[in-house]
PDB file of C-alpha atoms in Angstrom:
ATOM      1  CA  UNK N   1      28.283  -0.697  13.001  1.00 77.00           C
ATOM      2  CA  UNK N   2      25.498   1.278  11.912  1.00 91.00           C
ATOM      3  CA  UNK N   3      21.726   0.009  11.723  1.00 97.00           C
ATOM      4  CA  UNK N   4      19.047   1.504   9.463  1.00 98.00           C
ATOM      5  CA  UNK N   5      15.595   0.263  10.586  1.00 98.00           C
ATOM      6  CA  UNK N   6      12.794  -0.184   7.533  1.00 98.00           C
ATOM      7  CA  UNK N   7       9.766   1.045   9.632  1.00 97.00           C
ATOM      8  CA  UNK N   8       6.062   0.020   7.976  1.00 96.00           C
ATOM      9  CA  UNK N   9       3.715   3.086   9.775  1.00 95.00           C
ATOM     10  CA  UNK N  10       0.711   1.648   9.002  1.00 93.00           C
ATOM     11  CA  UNK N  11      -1.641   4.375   7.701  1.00 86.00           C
ATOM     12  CA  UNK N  12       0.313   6.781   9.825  1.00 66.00           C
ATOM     13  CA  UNK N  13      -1.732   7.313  13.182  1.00 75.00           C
ATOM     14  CA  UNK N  14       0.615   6.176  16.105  1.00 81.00           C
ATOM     15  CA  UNK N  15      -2.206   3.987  17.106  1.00 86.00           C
ATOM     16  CA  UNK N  16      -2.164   2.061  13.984  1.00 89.00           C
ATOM     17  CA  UNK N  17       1.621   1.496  14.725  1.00 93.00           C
ATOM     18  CA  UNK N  18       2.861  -1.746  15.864  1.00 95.00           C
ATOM     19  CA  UNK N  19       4.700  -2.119  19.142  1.00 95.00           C
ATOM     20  CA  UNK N  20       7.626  -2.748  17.012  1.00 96.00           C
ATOM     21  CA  UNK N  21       7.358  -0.164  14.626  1.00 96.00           C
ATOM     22  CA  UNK N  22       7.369   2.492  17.859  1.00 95.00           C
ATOM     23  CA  UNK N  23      10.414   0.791  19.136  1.00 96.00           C
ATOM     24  CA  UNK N  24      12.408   1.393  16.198  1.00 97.00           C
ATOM     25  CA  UNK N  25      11.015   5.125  15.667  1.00 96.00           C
ATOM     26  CA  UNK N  26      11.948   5.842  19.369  1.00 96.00           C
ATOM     27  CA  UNK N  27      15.345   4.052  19.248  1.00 96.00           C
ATOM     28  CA  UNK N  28      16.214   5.925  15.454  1.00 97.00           C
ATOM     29  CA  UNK N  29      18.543   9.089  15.670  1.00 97.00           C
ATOM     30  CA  UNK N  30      18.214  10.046  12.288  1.00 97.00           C
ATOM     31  CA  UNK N  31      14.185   9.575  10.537  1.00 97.00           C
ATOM     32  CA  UNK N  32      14.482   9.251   7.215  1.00 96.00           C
ATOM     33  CA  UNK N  33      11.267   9.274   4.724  1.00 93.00           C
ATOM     34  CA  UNK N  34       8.828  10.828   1.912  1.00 92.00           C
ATOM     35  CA  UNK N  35       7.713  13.815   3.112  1.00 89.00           C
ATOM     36  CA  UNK N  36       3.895  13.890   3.327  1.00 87.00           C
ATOM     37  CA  UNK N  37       5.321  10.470   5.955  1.00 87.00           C
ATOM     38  CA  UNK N  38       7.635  12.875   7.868  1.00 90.00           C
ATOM     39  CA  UNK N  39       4.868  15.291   8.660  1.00 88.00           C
ATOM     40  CA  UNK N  40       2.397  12.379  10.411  1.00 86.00           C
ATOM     41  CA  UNK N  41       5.372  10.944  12.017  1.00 89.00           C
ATOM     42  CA  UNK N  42       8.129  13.120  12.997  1.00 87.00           C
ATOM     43  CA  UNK N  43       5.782  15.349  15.744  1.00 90.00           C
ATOM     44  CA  UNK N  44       5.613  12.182  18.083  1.00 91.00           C
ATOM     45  CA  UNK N  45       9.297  11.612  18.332  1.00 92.00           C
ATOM     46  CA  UNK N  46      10.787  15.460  18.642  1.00 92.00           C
ATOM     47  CA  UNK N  47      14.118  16.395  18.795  1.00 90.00           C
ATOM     48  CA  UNK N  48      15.681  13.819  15.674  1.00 94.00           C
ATOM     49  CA  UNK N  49      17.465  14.526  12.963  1.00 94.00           C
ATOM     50  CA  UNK N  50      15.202  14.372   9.677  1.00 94.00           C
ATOM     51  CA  UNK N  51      16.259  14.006   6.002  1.00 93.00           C
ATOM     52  CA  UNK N  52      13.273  13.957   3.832  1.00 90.00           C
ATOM     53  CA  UNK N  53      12.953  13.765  -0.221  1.00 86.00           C
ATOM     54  CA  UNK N  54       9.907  14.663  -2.413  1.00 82.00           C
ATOM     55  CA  UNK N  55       8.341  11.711  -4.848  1.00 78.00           C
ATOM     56  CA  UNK N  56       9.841   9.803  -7.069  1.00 79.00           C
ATOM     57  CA  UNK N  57      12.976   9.894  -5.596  1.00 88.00           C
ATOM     58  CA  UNK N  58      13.045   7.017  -3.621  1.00 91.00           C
ATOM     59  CA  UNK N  59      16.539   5.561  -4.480  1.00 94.00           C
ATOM     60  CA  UNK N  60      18.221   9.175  -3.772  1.00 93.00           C
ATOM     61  CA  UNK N  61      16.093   8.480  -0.052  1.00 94.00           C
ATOM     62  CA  UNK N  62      17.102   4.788   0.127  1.00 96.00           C
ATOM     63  CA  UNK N  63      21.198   5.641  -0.542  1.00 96.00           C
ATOM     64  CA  UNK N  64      20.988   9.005   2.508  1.00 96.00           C
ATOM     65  CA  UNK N  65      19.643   6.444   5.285  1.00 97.00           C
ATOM     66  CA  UNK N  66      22.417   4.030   3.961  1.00 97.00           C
ATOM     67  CA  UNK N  67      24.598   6.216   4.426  1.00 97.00           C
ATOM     68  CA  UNK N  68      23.934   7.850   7.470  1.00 97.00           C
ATOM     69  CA  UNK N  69      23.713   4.272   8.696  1.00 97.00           C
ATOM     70  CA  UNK N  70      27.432   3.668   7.639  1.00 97.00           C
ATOM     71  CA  UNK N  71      28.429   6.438   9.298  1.00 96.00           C
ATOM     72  CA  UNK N  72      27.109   4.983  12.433  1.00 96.00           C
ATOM     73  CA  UNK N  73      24.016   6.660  12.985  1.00 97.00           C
ATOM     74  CA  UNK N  74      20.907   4.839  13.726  1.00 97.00           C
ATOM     75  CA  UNK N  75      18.658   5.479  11.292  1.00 98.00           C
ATOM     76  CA  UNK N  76      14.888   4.680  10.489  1.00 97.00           C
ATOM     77  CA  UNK N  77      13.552   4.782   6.971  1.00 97.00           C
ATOM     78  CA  UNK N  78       9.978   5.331   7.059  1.00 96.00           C
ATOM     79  CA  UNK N  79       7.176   3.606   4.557  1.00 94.00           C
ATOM     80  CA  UNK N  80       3.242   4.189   4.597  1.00 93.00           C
ATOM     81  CA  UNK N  81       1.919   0.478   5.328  1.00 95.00           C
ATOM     82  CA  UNK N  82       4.358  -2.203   5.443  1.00 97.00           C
ATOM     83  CA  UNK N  83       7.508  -2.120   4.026  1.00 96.00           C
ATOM     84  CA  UNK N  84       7.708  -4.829   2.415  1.00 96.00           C
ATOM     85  CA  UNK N  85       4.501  -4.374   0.335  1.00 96.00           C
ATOM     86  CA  UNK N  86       5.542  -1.885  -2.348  1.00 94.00           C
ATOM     87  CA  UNK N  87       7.591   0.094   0.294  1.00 93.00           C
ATOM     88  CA  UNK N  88      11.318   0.760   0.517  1.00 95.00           C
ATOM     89  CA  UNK N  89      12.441  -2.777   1.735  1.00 97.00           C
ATOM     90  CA  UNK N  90      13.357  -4.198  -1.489  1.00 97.00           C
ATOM     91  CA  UNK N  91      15.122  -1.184  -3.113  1.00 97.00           C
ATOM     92  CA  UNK N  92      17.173  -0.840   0.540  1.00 98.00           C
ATOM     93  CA  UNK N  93      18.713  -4.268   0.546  1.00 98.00           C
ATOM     94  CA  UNK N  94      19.212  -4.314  -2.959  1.00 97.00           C
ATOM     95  CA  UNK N  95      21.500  -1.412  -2.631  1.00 98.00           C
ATOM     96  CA  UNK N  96      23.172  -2.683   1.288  1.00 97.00           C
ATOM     97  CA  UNK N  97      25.926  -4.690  -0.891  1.00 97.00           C
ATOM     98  CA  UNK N  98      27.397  -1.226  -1.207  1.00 97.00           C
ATOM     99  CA  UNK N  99      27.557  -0.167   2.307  1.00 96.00           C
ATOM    100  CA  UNK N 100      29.710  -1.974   3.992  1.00 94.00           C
ATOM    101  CA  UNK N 101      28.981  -2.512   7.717  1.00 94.00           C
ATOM    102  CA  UNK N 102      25.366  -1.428   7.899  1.00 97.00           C
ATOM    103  CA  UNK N 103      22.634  -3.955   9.550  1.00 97.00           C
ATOM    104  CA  UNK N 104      19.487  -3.805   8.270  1.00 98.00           C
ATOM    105  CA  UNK N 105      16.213  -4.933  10.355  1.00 98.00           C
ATOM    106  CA  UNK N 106      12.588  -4.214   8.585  1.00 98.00           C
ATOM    107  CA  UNK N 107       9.954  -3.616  10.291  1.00 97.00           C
ATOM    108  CA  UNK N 108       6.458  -4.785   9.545  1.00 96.00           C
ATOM    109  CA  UNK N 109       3.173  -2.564   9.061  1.00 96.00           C
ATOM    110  CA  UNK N 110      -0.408  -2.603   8.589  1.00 96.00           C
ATOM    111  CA  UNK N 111      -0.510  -2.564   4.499  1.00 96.00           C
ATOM    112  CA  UNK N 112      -3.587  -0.352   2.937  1.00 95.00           C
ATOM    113  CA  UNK N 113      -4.888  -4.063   1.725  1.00 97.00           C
ATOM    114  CA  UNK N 114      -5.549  -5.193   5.504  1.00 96.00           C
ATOM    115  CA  UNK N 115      -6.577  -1.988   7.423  1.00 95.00           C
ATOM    116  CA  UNK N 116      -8.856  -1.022   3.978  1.00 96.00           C
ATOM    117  CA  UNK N 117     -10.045  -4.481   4.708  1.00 97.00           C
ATOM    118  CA  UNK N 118     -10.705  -4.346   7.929  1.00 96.00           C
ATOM    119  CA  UNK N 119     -12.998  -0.695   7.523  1.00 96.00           C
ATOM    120  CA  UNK N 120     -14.910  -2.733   5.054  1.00 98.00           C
ATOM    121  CA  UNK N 121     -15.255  -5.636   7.168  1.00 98.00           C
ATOM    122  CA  UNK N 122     -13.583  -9.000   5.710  1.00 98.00           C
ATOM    123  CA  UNK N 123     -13.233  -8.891   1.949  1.00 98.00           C
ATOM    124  CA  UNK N 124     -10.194 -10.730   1.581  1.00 98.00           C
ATOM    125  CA  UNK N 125     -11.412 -13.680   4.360  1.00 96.00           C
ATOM    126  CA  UNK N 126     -10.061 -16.148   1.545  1.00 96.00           C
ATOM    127  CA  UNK N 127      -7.410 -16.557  -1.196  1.00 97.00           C
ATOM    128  CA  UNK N 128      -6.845 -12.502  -2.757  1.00 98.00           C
ATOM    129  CA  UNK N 129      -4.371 -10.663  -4.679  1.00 97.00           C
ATOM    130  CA  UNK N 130      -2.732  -6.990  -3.954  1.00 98.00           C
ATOM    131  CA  UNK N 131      -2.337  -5.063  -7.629  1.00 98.00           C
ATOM    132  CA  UNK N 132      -1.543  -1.878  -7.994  1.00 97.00           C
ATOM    133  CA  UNK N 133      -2.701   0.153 -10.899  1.00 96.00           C
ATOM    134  CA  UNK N 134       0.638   2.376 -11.351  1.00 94.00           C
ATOM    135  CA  UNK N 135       2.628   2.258 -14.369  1.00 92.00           C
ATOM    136  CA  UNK N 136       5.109   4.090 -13.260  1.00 88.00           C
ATOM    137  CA  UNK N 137       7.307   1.088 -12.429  1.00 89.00           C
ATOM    138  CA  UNK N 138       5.493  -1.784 -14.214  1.00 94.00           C
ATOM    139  CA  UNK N 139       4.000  -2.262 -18.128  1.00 95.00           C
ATOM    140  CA  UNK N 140       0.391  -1.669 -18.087  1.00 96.00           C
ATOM    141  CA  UNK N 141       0.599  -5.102 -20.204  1.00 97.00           C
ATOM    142  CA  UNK N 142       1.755  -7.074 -17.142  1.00 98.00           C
ATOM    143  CA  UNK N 143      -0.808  -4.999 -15.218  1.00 97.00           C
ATOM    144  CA  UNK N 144      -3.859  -6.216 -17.848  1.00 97.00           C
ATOM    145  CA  UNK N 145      -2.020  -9.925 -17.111  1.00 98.00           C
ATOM    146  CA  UNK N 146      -2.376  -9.869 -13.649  1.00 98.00           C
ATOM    147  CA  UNK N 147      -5.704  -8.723 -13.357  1.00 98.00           C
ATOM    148  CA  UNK N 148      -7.065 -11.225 -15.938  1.00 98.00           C
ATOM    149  CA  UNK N 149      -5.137 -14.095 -14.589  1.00 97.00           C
ATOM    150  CA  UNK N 150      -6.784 -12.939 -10.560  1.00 98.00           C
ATOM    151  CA  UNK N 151     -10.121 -12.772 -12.340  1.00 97.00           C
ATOM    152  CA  UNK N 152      -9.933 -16.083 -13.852  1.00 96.00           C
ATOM    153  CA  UNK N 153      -8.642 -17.446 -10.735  1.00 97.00           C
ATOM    154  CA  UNK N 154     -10.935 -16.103  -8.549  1.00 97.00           C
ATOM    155  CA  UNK N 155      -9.462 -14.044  -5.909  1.00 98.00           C
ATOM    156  CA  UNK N 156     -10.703 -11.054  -4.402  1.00 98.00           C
ATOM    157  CA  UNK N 157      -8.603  -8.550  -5.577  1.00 98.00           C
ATOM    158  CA  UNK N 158      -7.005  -5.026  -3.878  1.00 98.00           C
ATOM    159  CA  UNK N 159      -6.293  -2.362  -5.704  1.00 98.00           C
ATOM    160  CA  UNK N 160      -3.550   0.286  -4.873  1.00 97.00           C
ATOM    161  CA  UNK N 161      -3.328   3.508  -6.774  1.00 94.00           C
ATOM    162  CA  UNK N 162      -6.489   3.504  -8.528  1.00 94.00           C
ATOM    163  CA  UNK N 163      -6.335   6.385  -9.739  1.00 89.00           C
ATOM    164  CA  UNK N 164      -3.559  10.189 -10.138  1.00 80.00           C
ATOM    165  CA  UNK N 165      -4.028  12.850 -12.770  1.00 75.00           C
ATOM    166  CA  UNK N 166      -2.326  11.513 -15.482  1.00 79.00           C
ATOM    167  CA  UNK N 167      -4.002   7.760 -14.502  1.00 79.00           C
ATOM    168  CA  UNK N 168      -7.932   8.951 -14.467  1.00 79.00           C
ATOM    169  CA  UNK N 169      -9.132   6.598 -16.392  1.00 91.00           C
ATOM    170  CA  UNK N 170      -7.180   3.480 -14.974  1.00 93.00           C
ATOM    171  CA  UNK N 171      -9.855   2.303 -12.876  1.00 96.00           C
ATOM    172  CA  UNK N 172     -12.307   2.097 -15.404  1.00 96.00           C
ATOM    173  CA  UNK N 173      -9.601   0.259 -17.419  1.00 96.00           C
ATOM    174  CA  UNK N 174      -9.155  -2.538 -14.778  1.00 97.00           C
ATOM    175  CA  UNK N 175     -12.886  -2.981 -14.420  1.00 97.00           C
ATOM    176  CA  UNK N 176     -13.127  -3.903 -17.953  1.00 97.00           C
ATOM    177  CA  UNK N 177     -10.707  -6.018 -17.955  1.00 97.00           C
ATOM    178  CA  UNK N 178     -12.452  -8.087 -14.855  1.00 97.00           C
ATOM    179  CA  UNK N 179     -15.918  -7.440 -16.692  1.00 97.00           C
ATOM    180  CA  UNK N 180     -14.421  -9.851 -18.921  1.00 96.00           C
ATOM    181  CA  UNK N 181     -15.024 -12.945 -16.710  1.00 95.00           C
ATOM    182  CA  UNK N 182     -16.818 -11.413 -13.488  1.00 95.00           C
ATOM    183  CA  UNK N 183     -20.116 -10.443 -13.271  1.00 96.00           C
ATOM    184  CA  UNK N 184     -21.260  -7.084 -13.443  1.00 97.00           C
ATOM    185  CA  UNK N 185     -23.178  -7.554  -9.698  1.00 98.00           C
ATOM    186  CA  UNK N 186     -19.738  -8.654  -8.460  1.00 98.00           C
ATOM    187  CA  UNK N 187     -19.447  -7.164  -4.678  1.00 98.00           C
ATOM    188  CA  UNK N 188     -16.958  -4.243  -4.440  1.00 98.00           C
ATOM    189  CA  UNK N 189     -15.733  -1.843  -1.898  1.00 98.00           C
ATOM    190  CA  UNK N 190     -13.412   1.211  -1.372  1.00 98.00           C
ATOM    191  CA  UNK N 191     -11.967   3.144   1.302  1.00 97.00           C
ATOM    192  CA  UNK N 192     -10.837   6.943   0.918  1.00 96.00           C
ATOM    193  CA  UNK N 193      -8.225   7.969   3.818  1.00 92.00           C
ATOM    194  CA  UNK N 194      -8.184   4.617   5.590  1.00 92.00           C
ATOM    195  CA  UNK N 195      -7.682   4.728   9.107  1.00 88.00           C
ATOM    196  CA  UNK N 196      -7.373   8.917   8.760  1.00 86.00           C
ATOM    197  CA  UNK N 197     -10.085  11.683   9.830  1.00 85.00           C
ATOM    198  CA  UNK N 198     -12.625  11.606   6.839  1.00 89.00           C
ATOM    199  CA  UNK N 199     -12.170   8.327   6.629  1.00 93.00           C
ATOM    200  CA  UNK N 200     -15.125   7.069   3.946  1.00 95.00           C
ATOM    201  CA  UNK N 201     -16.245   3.624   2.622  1.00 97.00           C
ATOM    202  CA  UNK N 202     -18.864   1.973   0.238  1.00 97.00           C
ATOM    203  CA  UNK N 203     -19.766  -1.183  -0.722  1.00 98.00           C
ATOM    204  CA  UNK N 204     -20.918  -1.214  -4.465  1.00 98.00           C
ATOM    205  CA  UNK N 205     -20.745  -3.238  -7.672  1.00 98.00           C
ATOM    206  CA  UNK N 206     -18.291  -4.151  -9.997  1.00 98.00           C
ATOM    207  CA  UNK N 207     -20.547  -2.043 -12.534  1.00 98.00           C
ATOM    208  CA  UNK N 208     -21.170   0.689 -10.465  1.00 98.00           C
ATOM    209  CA  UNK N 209     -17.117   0.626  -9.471  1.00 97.00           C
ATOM    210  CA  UNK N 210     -16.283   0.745 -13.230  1.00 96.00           C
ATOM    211  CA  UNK N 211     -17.824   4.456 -13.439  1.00 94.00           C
ATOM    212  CA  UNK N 212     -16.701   5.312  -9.931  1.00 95.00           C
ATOM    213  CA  UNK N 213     -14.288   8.591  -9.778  1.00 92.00           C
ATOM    214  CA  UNK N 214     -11.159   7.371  -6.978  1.00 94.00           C
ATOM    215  CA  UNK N 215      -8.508   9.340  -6.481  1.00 92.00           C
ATOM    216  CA  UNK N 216      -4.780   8.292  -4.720  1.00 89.00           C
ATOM    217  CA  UNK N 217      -5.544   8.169  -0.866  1.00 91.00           C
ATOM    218  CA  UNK N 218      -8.183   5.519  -2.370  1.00 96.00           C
ATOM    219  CA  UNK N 219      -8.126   1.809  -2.084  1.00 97.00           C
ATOM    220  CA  UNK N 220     -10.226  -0.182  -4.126  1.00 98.00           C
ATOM    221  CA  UNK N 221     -11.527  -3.929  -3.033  1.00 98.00           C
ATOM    222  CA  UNK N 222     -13.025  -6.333  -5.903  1.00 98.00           C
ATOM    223  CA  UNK N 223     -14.739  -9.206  -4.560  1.00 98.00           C
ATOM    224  CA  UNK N 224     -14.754 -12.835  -5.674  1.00 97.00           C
ATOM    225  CA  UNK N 225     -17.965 -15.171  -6.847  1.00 96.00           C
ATOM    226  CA  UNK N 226     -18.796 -15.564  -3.231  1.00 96.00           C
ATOM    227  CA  UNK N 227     -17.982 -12.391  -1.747  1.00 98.00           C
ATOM    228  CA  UNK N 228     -21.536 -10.768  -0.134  1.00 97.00           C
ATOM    229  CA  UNK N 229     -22.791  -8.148   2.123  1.00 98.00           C
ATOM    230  CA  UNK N 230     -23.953  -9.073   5.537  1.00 97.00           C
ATOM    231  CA  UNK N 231     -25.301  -6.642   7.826  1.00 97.00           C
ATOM    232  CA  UNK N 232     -23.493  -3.457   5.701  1.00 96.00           C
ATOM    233  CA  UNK N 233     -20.112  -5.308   5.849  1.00 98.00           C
ATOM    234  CA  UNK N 234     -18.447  -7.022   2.869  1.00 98.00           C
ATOM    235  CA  UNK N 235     -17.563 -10.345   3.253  1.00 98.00           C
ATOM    236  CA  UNK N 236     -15.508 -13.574   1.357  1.00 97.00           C
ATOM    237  CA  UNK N 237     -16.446 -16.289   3.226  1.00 96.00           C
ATOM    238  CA  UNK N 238     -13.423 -18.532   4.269  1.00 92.00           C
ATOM    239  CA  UNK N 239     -15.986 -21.485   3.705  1.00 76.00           C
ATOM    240  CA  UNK N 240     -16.085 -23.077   7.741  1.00 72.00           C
ATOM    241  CA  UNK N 241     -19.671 -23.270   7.377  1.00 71.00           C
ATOM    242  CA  UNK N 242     -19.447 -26.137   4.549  1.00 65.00           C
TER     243      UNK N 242
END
């Protein structure tokens, strides 16, 4: 029986790996990802087979490491962050009903949300959402739902891919749509190349976020009524001190 490992990498630096995640990189045969992924991980573990696809072709990826799995290999499938969390999990063991004999095992990471987080301080240290901004895969109508429903709920909000070239305006979009409930002075944040060299963050407001430019290695963090800054880090309080 093959076994295809779904490997979160965290934002790619081996020391923003889990334990776990090294296990199952070291223990692969085959590494199997997205290329710009392949490049950060494949010089650690030399010597492995690599099959690699360009963007957007994520199902063509998903059915290779299935099948090299199948054949008996053991393979890891490689996502930025975790898997689970807009990665390749789902679209893998959607498709394992049609490869017989294959065992599956996925693998957590550190999602953009919690290490973006984590640069900024604690924005998400109560109730939050993770919404990403691409239509690629979802109506911008259930997008404009989701954000309205977090903002009327209250959660501190993350925002994955903020922004592309065909998406520069999308940002801006999502602010007004959270303008429509949050104040203006709401507490933002966002992180450029989190946990990366040239890593850069800023704390600003919802206002001043609406006419931010962002571009895709960007995360964006929207605070909720209670979210402030303390010492230069953002922080939701969990509410212990009550």
């Amino acid at each position: 029986m093959g076994r295809l490992y779904v490997v979160g990498i965290g934002p790619g630096d081996e020391k923003h790996m889990t334990a776990e995640a090294r296990a199952a990189l070291s223990a692969a045969e085959v590494l199997c990802g997205y290329e710009a992924y392949l490049d950060l991980v494949a010089p650690m573990y030399p010597g492995k087979e690599t099959f690699s696809t360009p963007m957007k072709k994520e199902i063509d990826r998903c059915r290779k490491a299935l099948e090299l799995a199948q054949s008996g290999k053991t393979v890891a499938l490689l996502c930025s962050g975790d898997a689970g969390v807009y990665g390749m999990a789902s679209p893998v063991l959607e498709l394992l009903p049609e490869y017989e004999g294959v065992a599956v095992e996925v693998v957590a990471g550190v999602t953009a949300a919690l290490s973006g987080a984590a640069a900024l301080g604690a924005p998400l240290g109560h109730d939050f959402c993770v919404i990403s901004l691409s239509d690629l895969l979802t109506p911008w109508e259930v997008i404009e739902k989701r954000l309205r429903c977090a903002a009327e709920g209250d959660f501190a909000v993350a925002l994955y891919n903020p922004s592309s070239h065909k998406r520069a305006d999308y940002l801006q979009k999502a602010c007004d749509i959270l303008l429509e409930t949050r104040s203006g002075e709401t507490l933002c944040g966002v992180v450029r190349n989190i946990a990366r060299e040239g890593q850069e963050t800023r704390i600003l407001t919802l206002a001043e976020l609406r006419n931010t430019q962002v571009d895709m290695f960007t995360t964006v963090f929207v605070g909720s009524s209670t979210t402030k800054e303390i010492g230069g880090y953002l922080v939701t309080p969990r509410g212990y001190r009550k």
